C-alpha angles and dihedrals in degrees: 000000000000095000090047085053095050104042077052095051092046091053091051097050086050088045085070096038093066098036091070089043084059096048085062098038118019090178088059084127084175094048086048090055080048099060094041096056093057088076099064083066086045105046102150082063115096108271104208102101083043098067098034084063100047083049100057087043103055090047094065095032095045097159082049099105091164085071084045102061097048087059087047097055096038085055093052094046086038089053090235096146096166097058093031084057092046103052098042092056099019086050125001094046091044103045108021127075120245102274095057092049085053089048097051087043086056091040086058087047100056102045088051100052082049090061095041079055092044087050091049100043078055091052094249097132105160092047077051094054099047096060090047097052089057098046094055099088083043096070122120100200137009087263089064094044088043099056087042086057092046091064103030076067096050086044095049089044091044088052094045086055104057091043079059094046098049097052097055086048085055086049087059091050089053087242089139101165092051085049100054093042092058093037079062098047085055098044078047102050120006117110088208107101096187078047088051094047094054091046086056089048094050089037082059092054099041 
Protein backbone atom coordinates (compact mmCIF):
# COMPACT_ATOMS: atom_id res chain seq x y z
CA UNK A 1 0.00 0.00 0.00
CA UNK A 2 0.90 3.89 -0.11
CA UNK A 3 1.40 4.18 3.51
CA UNK A 4 3.74 0.66 3.46
CA UNK A 5 5.74 2.41 0.77
CA UNK A 6 6.15 5.33 2.57
CA UNK A 7 6.93 4.09 6.15
CA UNK A 8 9.85 1.91 3.71
CA UNK A 9 11.06 4.86 2.02
CA UNK A 10 11.34 6.99 5.68
CA UNK A 11 13.44 4.14 7.22
CA UNK A 12 15.38 4.19 4.76
CA UNK A 13 16.01 7.70 4.76
CA UNK A 14 16.88 7.25 8.92
CA UNK A 15 18.88 4.18 8.03
CA UNK A 16 21.25 6.59 6.50
CA UNK A 17 20.94 8.94 8.88
CA UNK A 18 22.39 6.90 11.32
CA UNK A 19 24.73 5.29 9.28
CA UNK A 20 26.63 8.36 8.93
CA UNK A 21 26.21 8.96 12.51
CA UNK A 22 28.06 5.45 12.91
CA UNK A 23 31.12 6.25 10.35
CA UNK A 24 31.98 8.97 12.79
CA UNK A 25 31.14 7.14 16.00
CA UNK A 26 30.95 3.45 15.88
CA UNK A 27 30.18 3.37 19.73
CA UNK A 28 27.04 5.59 19.01
CA UNK A 29 25.13 2.85 20.97
CA UNK A 30 21.90 5.40 20.53
CA UNK A 31 22.47 5.95 16.93
CA UNK A 32 22.83 1.95 16.66
CA UNK A 33 19.17 1.49 18.39
CA UNK A 34 18.38 3.95 15.97
CA UNK A 35 19.30 2.05 12.93
CA UNK A 36 17.91 -1.02 14.10
CA UNK A 37 14.80 0.20 14.67
CA UNK A 38 14.42 1.27 11.36
CA UNK A 39 13.85 -2.27 10.44
CA UNK A 40 10.60 -2.87 12.38
CA UNK A 41 9.17 -0.25 9.78
CA UNK A 42 11.03 -2.22 7.18
CA UNK A 43 10.26 -5.67 7.89
CA UNK A 44 10.44 -7.45 4.10
CA UNK A 45 14.60 -6.16 4.34
CA UNK A 46 16.71 -8.45 5.39
CA UNK A 47 16.83 -8.27 8.55
CA UNK A 48 20.32 -9.51 9.41
CA UNK A 49 22.24 -6.11 10.07
CA UNK A 50 18.95 -5.15 12.00
CA UNK A 51 19.20 -7.05 14.18
CA UNK A 52 23.20 -7.02 14.52
CA UNK A 53 22.72 -3.43 15.44
CA UNK A 54 19.77 -3.80 18.09
CA UNK A 55 22.05 -6.53 19.57
CA UNK A 56 25.02 -4.60 20.18
CA UNK A 57 22.80 -1.99 21.45
CA UNK A 58 21.07 -3.53 23.75
CA UNK A 59 24.01 -4.91 25.05
CA UNK A 60 25.38 -1.59 26.09
CA UNK A 61 22.09 -0.09 26.80
CA UNK A 62 20.83 -2.88 28.58
CA UNK A 63 17.78 -0.83 30.69
CA UNK A 64 17.13 0.26 27.77
CA UNK A 65 13.51 -2.18 26.89
CA UNK A 66 12.73 -0.18 24.41
CA UNK A 67 15.84 -1.82 22.57
CA UNK A 68 14.54 -4.75 23.71
CA UNK A 69 11.37 -4.79 22.14
CA UNK A 70 12.65 -3.89 18.45
CA UNK A 71 15.01 -7.35 18.71
CA UNK A 72 12.29 -8.92 19.85
CA UNK A 73 10.32 -8.18 17.41
CA UNK A 74 13.02 -8.56 14.59
CA UNK A 75 13.51 -11.98 15.99
CA UNK A 76 9.69 -12.83 15.77
CA UNK A 77 9.27 -11.39 11.93
CA UNK A 78 12.87 -12.94 11.27
CA UNK A 79 11.38 -16.89 12.81
CA UNK A 80 14.02 -16.94 15.16
CA UNK A 81 11.95 -18.80 18.11
CA UNK A 82 15.01 -19.66 20.27
CA UNK A 83 16.21 -16.22 20.71
CA UNK A 84 12.83 -14.80 20.59
CA UNK A 85 12.18 -17.13 23.42
CA UNK A 86 15.68 -16.06 25.30
CA UNK A 87 15.50 -12.54 25.42
CA UNK A 88 11.50 -12.21 26.46
CA UNK A 89 11.99 -14.41 29.63
CA UNK A 90 16.11 -14.07 30.01
CA UNK A 91 15.54 -10.22 29.65
CA UNK A 92 12.43 -8.66 29.27
CA UNK A 93 10.78 -10.66 32.01
CA UNK A 94 13.72 -10.19 34.17
CA UNK A 95 14.51 -6.37 33.75
CA UNK A 96 11.24 -4.62 32.45
CA UNK A 97 7.80 -3.77 34.70
CA UNK A 98 4.58 -5.45 33.84
CA UNK A 99 3.29 -3.34 31.35
CA UNK A 100 6.26 -3.64 29.15
CA UNK A 101 6.27 -7.58 29.47
CA UNK A 102 2.46 -7.35 28.35
CA UNK A 103 3.45 -5.18 25.71
CA UNK A 104 6.36 -7.51 24.26
CA UNK A 105 3.68 -10.77 24.76
CA UNK A 106 1.16 -8.69 22.44
CA UNK A 107 3.77 -7.66 20.39
CA UNK A 108 4.50 -11.56 19.79
CA UNK A 109 0.94 -11.95 19.23
CA UNK A 110 0.55 -9.87 16.90
CA UNK A 111 3.39 -10.64 14.73
CA UNK A 112 2.23 -14.47 14.85
CA UNK A 113 -1.52 -14.11 13.81
CA UNK A 114 0.15 -11.76 10.71
CA UNK A 115 1.92 -14.51 9.60
CA UNK A 116 -1.01 -17.06 10.15
CA UNK A 117 -2.90 -14.13 7.65
CA UNK A 118 -0.18 -13.94 5.62
CA UNK A 119 -0.33 -18.19 5.42
CA UNK A 120 -3.92 -18.10 4.67
CA UNK A 121 -3.97 -15.34 2.23
CA UNK A 122 -1.07 -18.11 0.47
CA UNK A 123 -3.43 -20.89 0.74
CA UNK A 124 -1.42 -22.68 3.48
CA UNK A 125 -4.26 -23.31 5.74
CA UNK A 126 -3.13 -26.09 7.98
CA UNK A 127 0.30 -24.40 8.64
CA UNK A 128 -2.26 -21.57 9.42
CA UNK A 129 -4.21 -23.68 11.90
CA UNK A 130 -1.82 -24.84 13.55
CA UNK A 131 -0.38 -21.32 14.77
CA UNK A 132 -3.54 -20.31 15.64
CA UNK A 133 -4.34 -23.09 17.59
CA UNK A 134 -1.45 -22.42 19.63
CA UNK A 135 -1.94 -18.71 20.07
CA UNK A 136 -5.29 -19.08 21.38
CA UNK A 137 -4.43 -19.55 25.25
CA UNK A 138 -1.97 -16.65 24.59
CA UNK A 139 -4.47 -14.10 24.16
CA UNK A 140 -4.63 -11.14 26.34
CA UNK A 141 -8.64 -9.98 25.66
CA UNK A 142 -11.72 -11.46 23.89
CA UNK A 143 -10.74 -9.24 20.78
CA UNK A 144 -8.02 -10.96 20.52
CA UNK A 145 -9.83 -14.38 21.06
CA UNK A 146 -12.19 -13.29 19.05
CA UNK A 147 -9.95 -12.45 15.89
CA UNK A 148 -8.14 -15.67 16.60
CA UNK A 149 -11.47 -17.31 16.33
CA UNK A 150 -12.31 -15.40 13.17
CA UNK A 151 -9.44 -17.14 11.29
CA UNK A 152 -9.21 -20.54 13.01
CA UNK A 153 -13.08 -20.65 11.00
CA UNK A 154 -11.73 -19.47 7.47
CA UNK A 155 -8.73 -22.04 8.04
CA UNK A 156 -11.05 -25.00 9.07
CA UNK A 157 -13.57 -24.03 5.95
CA UNK A 158 -10.49 -23.54 3.55
CA UNK A 159 -9.31 -26.85 4.53
CA UNK A 160 -12.78 -28.46 4.20
CA UNK A 161 -12.76 -26.99 0.43
CA UNK A 162 -10.10 -28.25 -0.85
CA UNK A 163 -10.87 -31.85 0.82
CA UNK A 164 -13.80 -31.35 -1.15
CA UNK A 165 -12.10 -30.35 -3.88
CA UNK A 166 -9.59 -33.15 -3.99
CA UNK A 167 -11.90 -35.83 -3.85
CA UNK A 168 -13.93 -34.82 -6.78
CA UNK A 169 -10.63 -34.38 -8.56
CA UNK A 170 -9.97 -38.15 -7.49
CA UNK A 171 -13.67 -38.92 -8.98
CA UNK A 172 -12.49 -37.71 -12.02
CA UNK A 173 -9.40 -39.95 -11.81
CA UNK A 174 -11.31 -42.49 -11.36
CA UNK A 175 -9.62 -42.90 -7.96
CA UNK A 176 -13.22 -43.78 -6.38
CA UNK A 177 -12.18 -45.26 -3.07
CA UNK A 178 -9.90 -42.14 -2.24
CA UNK A 179 -12.92 -40.09 -3.22
CA UNK A 180 -15.44 -41.61 -0.99
CA UNK A 181 -12.78 -41.80 2.32
CA UNK A 182 -12.16 -37.80 2.26
CA UNK A 183 -16.44 -36.87 1.11
CA UNK A 184 -16.91 -38.47 4.30
CA UNK A 185 -14.58 -36.81 6.01
CA UNK A 186 -16.36 -33.73 4.86
CA UNK A 187 -20.10 -34.99 5.53
CA UNK A 188 -18.33 -35.97 8.81
CA UNK A 189 -16.58 -32.73 9.73
CA UNK A 190 -17.22 -29.55 7.64
CA UNK A 191 -19.31 -26.66 9.39
CA UNK A 192 -20.41 -25.65 6.12
CA UNK A 193 -24.07 -27.08 5.65
CA UNK A 194 -24.45 -25.96 1.59
CA UNK A 195 -20.18 -27.97 1.64
CA UNK A 196 -21.79 -31.01 3.38
CA UNK A 197 -24.69 -31.20 1.00
CA UNK A 198 -22.51 -31.32 -2.05
CA UNK A 199 -20.42 -33.77 -0.51
CA UNK A 200 -23.97 -36.10 0.00
CA UNK A 201 -24.83 -35.47 -3.55
CA UNK A 202 -21.32 -36.51 -4.90
CA UNK A 203 -21.14 -39.54 -1.98
CA UNK A 204 -24.54 -40.73 -3.89
CA UNK A 205 -22.57 -40.81 -7.61
CA UNK A 206 -18.99 -42.46 -6.39
Amino acid sequence: SANDRGAQQAALSARKAFAKSLALDAQHYLALAGLGETYIFDPASPLDEGIAALETALRNLPTRMDVALNLLSLYAHHGDSLKTHTLLNNVIKRRADAATVSRAEELLLTIELQKADQMLQDGRNREAARILAALLPKAQNTVQQKQIRDMQEIAEKNIEAEAYNRAMLYANMGKLGEAQELLQQVVASAADSTLVAAAHRALDGV
